Amino acid sequence: MKVLVVGGGGREHAIIRKLKENKTIENLYCAPGNGGISFDAECVDIKATNVDKMVAFAKESGIDFAVVAPDDPLVLGMADAMEEAGIPAFGPSKLAARIEGSKVFSKNLMKKYGIPTAKYEVFSNTEDAIRYIEAENTFPTVIKADGLALGKGVIIAQSLDEAKNAVHSIMEDKIFGASGNEIVVEEFLTGPEVSVLAFTDSKTVVPMVSSMDHKRALDGDKGLNTGGMGTIAPNPCYTEAHAQEAMEQIFLPTIRAMVAEGCPFKGCLYFGLMITPNGIKVIEYNCRFGDPETQVVLPLLKTDLFTIFQAVRNETLSDLKIEWADGAAACVVMASGGYPQKYETGCAIEGLDENGQSPLATVYHAGTKISDGKIVTSGGRVLGVTATAATLQEALECSYKAVETIHFEKAHYRKDIGAKAL
Ligand code: AMP
Ligand code: GLY
């Protein structure tokens, strides 16, 4: 089999290393991939968002199965385009990807089908939005751009002034471009956050091991929001009772709602949940594997990942028994100094072997490239240093021990990943 994974970050590296365990896969491609991924798959220099070029490459190269991992190509309809070209694909259709691509779509879906989420209203003009915020007069309040905004489209406003500024900058200054043509204004919820990724073929939904992301750049959950500075799995805040409540109130109702709306969801559905004093609520859906959640979830998967991908695509997920290892996983992200704002690239990375790995942990490459035979930084998030062990404490110790042996100029990482879970 020839398999293509679309994307080029730590998440894709984790997917590829798992797919490598399947012996029926002879050729593994990644587009565009990155420096570290090139040790595990053949990287193809095509942008993840170039749907036409990607499909043409897949056809020419006789790809038997495509995995579309990132949100933007999914929202652009790459999974549909692959299928239309006769290439079986893992990933939701363009219509189903709206569950992430449009917050207005996902909030209205939850309202219509009674799926617990923060109370909200949708606005397409500034005056109405501000009038509503003034009338509600409850702070903090949450303001979200409708469309994709690289994970930055959410502003938590602490006061009326901040809220007004947020509405103006999203809707008039268009800081998130056309994503801000409409906004959602919603109630601020409190409680621990849990990420649950789930395989679903639109009939059956199989949640994976739960995880905890660390979105802020600095220790103690301070600093700017990032794509994620580290993860642990499982998430100890999420009990068996929570899992049951989420299945009944959220997971099953969501996949049924998508079928009822005529856009069955097939792929990995990411539930961003908050355990509030009034029960579990959905903060957001993503139409894909989380990054860096995947880096801690897939190492605990015992069942063959490619078999699962095929079952999801063929709608035979109910025939599979998906098994997980006991124990825990921890991923510490090493980022370029300055991320998520301005940072340098091209810094040489020391402490990795000739395959970009460490003897102490698995290194998922997020932003690296090979330059003159050396591994150098090429992005904000550079490496996800990951370990699994019998306990979370041991997994964290292993990851941090490995992190201490890896160096590049101005490397930055959080020292408290998983600390609140111990
Ligand atoms: P999102 O991009 O939707 O994941 O939002 C980014 C982060 O903003 C989430 O991980 C939460 O920490 C926070 N957030 C989003 N919506 C709310 C809400 N309604 N109440 C409290 N925090 C929220
Ligand atoms: N780690 C959050 C996300 O993938 O959106």
Coordinates of C-alpha atoms and ligand atoms in Angstrom, one line a residue:
M1 CA 0.0 0.0 0.0
K2 CA 1.0 3.6 -0.7
V3 CA -0.3 6.0 2.0
L4 CA -0.1 9.8 1.9
V5 CA -0.4 11.9 5.0
V6 CA -1.2 15.6 4.4
G7 CA 0.3 18.1 6.8
G8 CA 3.7 18.8 8.2
G9 CA 3.7 19.2 12.0
G10 CA 4.2 17.2 15.2
R11 CA 0.7 15.7 14.8
E12 CA 1.5 14.4 11.4
H13 CA 4.8 13.0 12.6
A14 CA 3.0 11.1 15.4
I15 CA 0.5 9.7 12.8
I16 CA 3.3 8.7 10.5
R17 CA 5.3 6.9 13.2
K18 CA 2.2 5.0 14.2
L19 CA 1.3 4.1 10.6
K20 CA 4.9 2.8 10.2
E21 CA 3.9 -0.1 12.5
N22 CA 1.6 -1.4 9.8
K23 CA 3.5 -3.9 7.6
T24 CA 1.1 -3.6 4.6
I25 CA 2.2 0.0 4.0
E26 CA 5.2 -0.1 1.7
N27 CA 5.5 3.6 0.9
L28 CA 4.6 6.4 3.2
Y29 CA 4.5 9.9 1.9
C30 CA 4.0 13.2 3.8
A31 CA 3.2 16.5 2.1
P32 CA 4.7 18.8 2.9
G33 CA 6.2 17.0 5.9
N34 CA 9.3 18.5 7.6
G35 CA 12.9 17.8 8.4
G36 CA 12.2 15.2 11.1
I37 CA 9.4 13.6 9.3
S38 CA 11.8 12.9 6.4
F39 CA 13.5 10.2 8.4
D40 CA 10.2 8.3 8.6
A41 CA 8.4 9.1 5.3
E42 CA 9.1 10.5 1.9
C43 CA 8.3 14.2 2.1
V44 CA 6.7 15.8 -0.9
D45 CA 6.9 19.6 -1.4
I46 CA 3.3 20.4 -1.8
K47 CA 1.5 22.9 0.5
A48 CA -1.2 21.2 2.6
T49 CA -3.8 23.7 1.3
N50 CA -3.1 23.1 -2.4
V51 CA -6.0 20.7 -3.0
D52 CA -5.6 20.4 -6.8
K53 CA -1.8 19.7 -6.7
M54 CA -2.2 17.3 -3.8
V55 CA -4.9 15.3 -5.6
A56 CA -2.8 15.3 -8.8
F57 CA 0.2 14.0 -6.9
A58 CA -1.9 11.3 -5.3
K59 CA -3.2 10.1 -8.6
E60 CA 0.2 10.2 -10.4
S61 CA 1.9 8.3 -7.6
G62 CA -0.8 5.6 -7.2
I63 CA -1.6 6.5 -3.6
D64 CA -4.0 3.9 -2.2
F65 CA -5.1 5.9 0.8
A66 CA -4.9 9.5 1.9
V67 CA -5.0 10.9 5.5
V68 CA -5.9 14.6 5.6
A69 CA -4.8 15.8 9.0
P70 CA -4.9 19.6 9.2
D71 CA -8.1 21.8 9.5
D72 CA -7.6 24.1 6.5
P73 CA -7.4 21.5 3.7
L74 CA -10.3 19.7 5.3
V75 CA -12.4 22.9 5.3
L76 CA -11.3 23.4 1.7
G77 CA -12.7 19.9 0.8
M78 CA -9.6 17.9 0.3
A79 CA -11.1 14.7 1.6
D80 CA -14.0 15.0 -0.9
A81 CA -11.6 15.8 -3.7
M82 CA -9.5 12.7 -3.0
E83 CA -12.6 10.5 -2.9
E84 CA -13.9 12.0 -6.1
A85 CA -10.5 11.1 -7.7
G86 CA -11.0 7.5 -6.6
I87 CA -8.6 7.7 -3.6
P88 CA -10.0 6.5 -0.3
A89 CA -9.4 9.2 2.3
F90 CA -9.5 9.6 6.1
G91 CA -11.0 12.9 7.0
P92 CA -14.4 14.6 7.1
S93 CA -16.0 16.1 4.0
K94 CA -16.1 19.8 3.4
L95 CA -19.6 20.0 4.7
A96 CA -18.8 18.1 7.9
A97 CA -15.6 20.1 8.5
R98 CA -17.8 23.1 9.1
I99 CA -18.1 21.8 12.6
E100 CA -14.7 23.5 13.1
G101 CA -14.7 25.9 10.1
S102 CA -17.7 27.8 11.3
K103 CA -18.4 28.6 14.9
V104 CA -21.8 29.9 13.9
F105 CA -22.5 26.4 12.4
S106 CA -21.3 24.5 15.4
K107 CA -23.0 26.7 18.0
N108 CA -26.3 26.6 16.1
L109 CA -25.9 22.8 15.8
M110 CA -25.5 22.5 19.5
K111 CA -28.5 24.7 20.2
K112 CA -30.8 22.9 17.8
Y113 CA -29.9 19.4 19.1
G114 CA -29.7 20.3 22.8
I115 CA -25.9 19.6 23.2
P116 CA -24.6 21.4 26.3
T117 CA -22.4 24.4 25.5
A118 CA -22.0 28.0 26.6
K119 CA -25.0 30.3 26.1
Y120 CA -24.4 32.6 23.0
E121 CA -25.7 34.9 20.3
V122 CA -24.5 35.4 16.7
F123 CA -23.9 38.8 15.2
S124 CA -23.1 40.1 11.8
N125 CA -22.8 43.8 12.8
T126 CA -20.9 45.7 15.4
E127 CA -23.8 47.8 16.9
D128 CA -26.0 44.7 17.6
A129 CA -23.1 42.9 19.2
I130 CA -22.2 45.8 21.5
R131 CA -25.8 46.4 22.4
Y132 CA -26.1 42.7 23.4
I133 CA -22.8 42.8 25.5
E134 CA -24.0 46.0 27.2
A135 CA -27.4 44.4 28.0
E136 CA -25.9 41.2 29.3
N137 CA -23.3 43.2 31.3
T138 CA -21.5 40.1 32.6
F139 CA -17.7 39.9 32.4
P140 CA -15.5 38.1 31.5
T141 CA -17.4 37.5 28.2
V142 CA -16.1 35.5 25.3
I143 CA -15.9 36.8 21.7
K144 CA -15.2 34.4 18.8
A145 CA -14.6 35.0 15.1
D146 CA -16.8 32.6 13.1
G147 CA -14.1 31.1 10.9
L148 CA -10.6 29.6 11.2
A149 CA -8.0 31.9 12.7
L150 CA -5.0 29.7 13.5
G151 CA -6.4 29.0 16.9
K152 CA -6.3 32.7 17.8
G153 CA -9.9 33.7 17.0
V154 CA -11.1 33.7 20.6
I155 CA -10.9 36.8 22.8
I156 CA -11.8 36.7 26.5
A157 CA -12.8 40.2 27.4
Q158 CA -12.6 41.2 31.1
S159 CA -14.6 44.5 30.8
L160 CA -17.0 46.3 28.5
D161 CA -14.1 48.3 27.0
E162 CA -12.2 45.2 26.2
A163 CA -15.3 43.6 24.7
K164 CA -15.9 46.6 22.5
N165 CA -12.3 46.7 21.3
A166 CA -12.5 43.0 20.5
V167 CA -15.7 43.4 18.5
H168 CA -14.2 46.3 16.6
S169 CA -10.9 44.6 15.9
I170 CA -12.6 41.4 14.6
M171 CA -15.5 42.9 12.7
E172 CA -14.1 46.2 11.4
D173 CA -10.3 46.0 11.5
K174 CA -10.7 42.3 10.4
I175 CA -7.7 41.1 12.4
F176 CA -8.8 37.6 11.4
G177 CA -9.7 38.5 7.9
A178 CA -13.1 37.2 6.5
S179 CA -13.2 34.8 9.5
G180 CA -14.6 37.8 11.4
N181 CA -17.5 38.6 9.1
E182 CA -19.7 37.1 11.8
I183 CA -19.0 36.7 15.5
V184 CA -20.2 34.6 18.4
V185 CA -20.6 36.3 21.8
E186 CA -20.8 33.7 24.5
E187 CA -21.0 33.1 28.2
F188 CA -17.6 32.6 30.0
L189 CA -17.5 29.1 31.5
T190 CA -15.2 27.8 34.3
G191 CA -13.7 24.4 35.1
P192 CA -11.0 22.1 34.0
E193 CA -10.6 21.6 30.3
V194 CA -10.3 18.2 28.7
S195 CA -9.6 17.2 25.1
V196 CA -11.3 14.1 23.8
L197 CA -10.4 12.9 20.3
A198 CA -12.8 10.3 18.9
F199 CA -12.8 8.1 15.9
T200 CA -16.2 8.2 14.2
D201 CA -17.6 6.7 10.9
S202 CA -20.8 8.7 11.5
K203 CA -22.6 5.7 13.0
T204 CA -20.2 4.6 15.8
V205 CA -18.1 6.9 17.9
V206 CA -15.1 5.6 19.8
P207 CA -13.4 8.1 22.1
M208 CA -9.7 7.9 22.5
V209 CA -7.8 8.3 25.7
S210 CA -8.5 11.8 27.1
S211 CA -5.8 14.4 27.2
M212 CA -4.9 17.8 28.7
D213 CA -3.4 20.6 26.6
H214 CA -1.4 23.6 27.9
K215 CA -2.3 26.4 25.6
R216 CA -0.5 29.4 27.2
A217 CA 3.1 30.2 26.3
L218 CA 4.4 30.5 29.9
D219 CA 4.4 28.5 33.1
G220 CA 1.4 28.9 35.4
D221 CA -0.9 29.3 32.3
K222 CA 0.4 32.8 31.7
G223 CA 1.4 34.5 28.5
L224 CA -0.2 34.4 25.1
N225 CA -2.3 31.6 23.7
T226 CA -0.3 29.2 21.5
G227 CA -1.1 26.1 19.4
G228 CA -0.3 24.1 22.6
M229 CA 3.0 23.9 24.6
G230 CA 2.6 20.4 25.9
T231 CA 0.1 17.6 26.7
I232 CA -0.5 14.7 28.9
A233 CA -2.7 11.7 28.6
P234 CA -4.9 10.5 30.1
N235 CA -6.4 13.6 31.7
P236 CA -7.0 12.7 35.4
C237 CA -9.8 15.3 35.7
Y238 CA -11.9 13.2 33.4
T239 CA -13.5 10.3 35.3
E240 CA -15.4 7.3 34.1
A241 CA -18.6 9.1 35.1
H242 CA -17.6 12.1 33.0
A243 CA -16.9 9.8 30.0
Q244 CA -20.3 8.3 30.3
E245 CA -22.0 11.7 30.6
A246 CA -20.1 13.0 27.6
M247 CA -21.0 9.9 25.5
E248 CA -24.7 10.3 26.3
Q249 CA -25.0 14.1 26.2
I250 CA -22.4 15.1 23.7
F251 CA -20.6 12.5 21.6
L252 CA -23.6 10.4 20.3
P253 CA -25.9 13.5 20.0
T254 CA -23.2 15.2 17.9
I255 CA -22.7 12.5 15.4
R256 CA -26.5 12.0 15.1
A257 CA -27.0 15.7 14.6
M258 CA -24.4 15.7 11.8
V259 CA -26.3 12.9 10.1
A260 CA -29.6 14.7 10.5
E261 CA -28.1 17.8 9.0
G262 CA -27.1 15.9 5.9
C263 CA -23.3 16.1 6.6
P264 CA -22.3 12.8 8.4
F265 CA -18.9 13.2 10.1
K266 CA -16.3 10.6 9.3
G267 CA -12.8 11.0 10.7
C268 CA -11.4 12.2 13.9
L269 CA -13.7 14.5 15.8
Y270 CA -12.1 16.5 18.6
F271 CA -14.2 17.5 21.5
G272 CA -12.8 20.4 23.5
L273 CA -14.8 20.0 26.7
M274 CA -15.0 21.9 30.0
I275 CA -16.1 20.2 33.2
T276 CA -18.3 23.0 34.6
P277 CA -20.2 23.1 37.9
N278 CA -23.3 22.5 35.7
G279 CA -22.0 19.5 33.9
I280 CA -19.7 18.9 30.9
K281 CA -20.0 21.4 28.1
V282 CA -18.5 21.8 24.6
I283 CA -16.1 24.7 24.3
E284 CA -15.2 23.8 20.7
Y285 CA -15.2 21.1 18.1
N286 CA -12.3 20.5 15.8
C287 CA -12.7 18.4 12.7
R288 CA -9.3 16.7 13.1
F289 CA -6.7 15.3 15.5
G290 CA -5.4 17.9 18.0
D291 CA -1.9 19.1 18.0
P292 CA -0.1 18.3 20.4
E293 CA -2.8 16.0 21.8
T294 CA -2.1 13.4 19.1
Q295 CA 1.5 13.2 20.3
V296 CA 0.3 11.8 23.6
V297 CA -2.8 9.9 22.5
L298 CA -1.4 7.8 19.6
P299 CA 1.6 6.4 21.6
L300 CA -1.0 4.8 23.9
L301 CA -3.0 3.2 21.1
K302 CA -2.5 -0.6 20.9
T303 CA -4.7 -1.3 17.9
D304 CA -3.3 -0.8 14.4
L305 CA -4.0 2.8 13.3
F306 CA -4.3 2.1 9.6
T307 CA -6.9 -0.6 10.2
I308 CA -8.9 2.1 12.2
F309 CA -8.5 4.6 9.4
Q310 CA -9.8 2.1 6.9
A311 CA -12.7 1.1 9.1
V312 CA -13.7 4.8 9.6
R313 CA -13.6 5.4 5.8
N314 CA -15.5 2.2 5.1
E315 CA -18.1 2.8 7.9
T316 CA -17.2 -0.5 9.6
L317 CA -15.9 1.0 12.9
S318 CA -18.4 -1.1 15.0
D319 CA -16.5 -4.2 13.9
L320 CA -13.3 -3.1 15.6
K321 CA -12.2 -3.4 19.1
I322 CA -9.9 -0.5 19.8
E323 CA -7.5 -1.0 22.7
W324 CA -5.3 1.3 24.7
A325 CA -2.2 0.7 26.8
D326 CA -2.3 1.4 30.5
G327 CA 0.0 4.1 31.8
A328 CA 0.5 7.6 30.7
A329 CA 2.1 9.8 28.1
A330 CA 3.6 13.3 28.3
C331 CA 4.7 15.6 25.5
V332 CA 6.8 18.8 26.2
V333 CA 7.0 21.2 23.3
M334 CA 10.3 22.9 22.6
A335 CA 9.5 26.2 20.8
S336 CA 11.5 29.0 19.3
G337 CA 12.1 31.9 21.7
G338 CA 9.5 34.5 21.0
Y339 CA 6.8 32.1 19.8
P340 CA 3.8 32.7 19.4
Q341 CA 5.1 36.1 18.2
K342 CA 8.2 36.9 16.3
Y343 CA 11.0 34.3 16.4
E344 CA 14.1 33.3 14.5
T345 CA 14.5 30.1 12.4
G346 CA 17.5 28.3 11.0
C347 CA 19.0 27.6 14.4
A348 CA 21.0 24.3 14.6
I349 CA 19.5 21.7 16.9
E350 CA 22.0 19.7 19.0
G351 CA 21.4 16.5 20.9
L352 CA 19.5 14.5 18.3
D353 CA 20.8 11.4 16.6
E354 CA 21.2 10.9 12.8
N355 CA 17.4 10.1 12.6
G356 CA 16.4 13.2 14.6
Q357 CA 15.6 11.1 17.6
S358 CA 16.7 10.9 21.3
P359 CA 17.7 7.8 23.1
L360 CA 15.5 9.0 26.1
A361 CA 12.2 9.9 24.4
T362 CA 10.3 10.0 21.1
V363 CA 10.9 13.3 19.3
Y364 CA 8.0 14.4 17.1
H365 CA 9.2 17.2 14.8
A366 CA 6.9 20.1 14.3
G367 CA 9.1 22.9 12.9
T368 CA 12.4 21.5 11.6
K369 CA 14.1 21.2 8.3
I370 CA 17.4 19.7 7.0
S371 CA 19.9 22.3 5.9
D372 CA 23.4 21.3 4.7
G373 CA 22.8 17.9 6.3
K374 CA 22.0 19.4 9.7
I375 CA 18.6 19.6 11.5
V376 CA 17.6 23.2 12.0
T377 CA 14.6 25.0 13.4
S378 CA 12.0 26.2 10.9
G379 CA 8.9 27.1 12.9
G380 CA 7.4 28.3 16.2
R381 CA 6.8 25.0 17.7
V382 CA 9.9 23.0 16.9
L383 CA 9.8 19.6 18.7
G384 CA 7.4 17.6 20.8
V385 CA 9.5 15.5 23.2
T386 CA 7.3 12.6 24.3
A387 CA 7.6 9.7 26.7
T388 CA 5.2 7.0 27.9
A389 CA 5.5 5.2 31.2
A390 CA 3.6 3.4 33.8
T391 CA 2.7 6.7 35.6
L392 CA 2.4 10.3 34.6
Q393 CA 5.2 11.3 36.9
E394 CA 7.6 8.9 35.2
A395 CA 6.5 9.9 31.7
L396 CA 7.1 13.6 32.6
E397 CA 10.5 12.8 34.1
C398 CA 11.5 11.0 31.0
S399 CA 10.3 13.8 28.7
Y400 CA 12.1 16.5 30.7
K401 CA 15.3 14.5 31.0
A402 CA 15.3 14.2 27.2
V403 CA 14.5 17.9 26.8
E404 CA 17.5 18.8 28.9
T405 CA 19.8 17.0 26.4
I406 CA 18.4 18.9 23.3
H407 CA 19.6 22.4 22.5
F408 CA 19.0 25.2 20.1
E409 CA 19.5 28.9 20.4
K410 CA 16.7 30.6 22.4
A411 CA 14.8 27.4 22.9
H412 CA 11.8 27.8 25.1
Y413 CA 9.7 25.3 26.9
R414 CA 7.3 25.2 29.8
K415 CA 8.6 23.6 33.0
D416 CA 5.2 22.8 34.4
I417 CA 3.6 20.5 31.8
G418 CA 1.3 18.1 33.6
A419 CA 2.2 19.6 37.0
K420 CA -1.5 20.3 37.9
A421 CA -2.3 16.7 37.1
L422 CA 0.1 15.1 39.5
Ligands
AMP1 P1 -10.9 27.7 21.3 O1 -10.0 28.3 20.2 O2 -12.3 27.7 21.0 O3 -10.3 26.4 21.8 O4 -10.7 28.6 22.5 C1 -9.4 28.8 23.1 C2 -9.5 28.8 24.5 O5 -10.3 29.8 25.0 C3 -10.1 27.5 25.1 O6 -9.2 26.5 25.2 C4 -10.6 28.0 26.4 O7 -9.6 28.0 27.4 C5 -11.0 29.4 26.2 N1 -12.5 29.5 26.0 C6 -13.1 29.4 24.8 N2 -14.5 29.6 25.0 C7 -14.6 29.8 26.4 C8 -15.8 30.0 27.2 N3 -17.0 30.0 26.7 N4 -15.5 30.1 28.5 C9 -14.3 30.1 29.0 N5 -13.2 29.9 28.3 C10 -13.3 29.7 27.0
GLY2 N1 -4.3 21.6 20.7 C1 -5.5 22.3 20.3 C2 -5.8 22.0 18.9 O1 -5.3 21.2 18.2 O2 -6.7 22.8 18.4

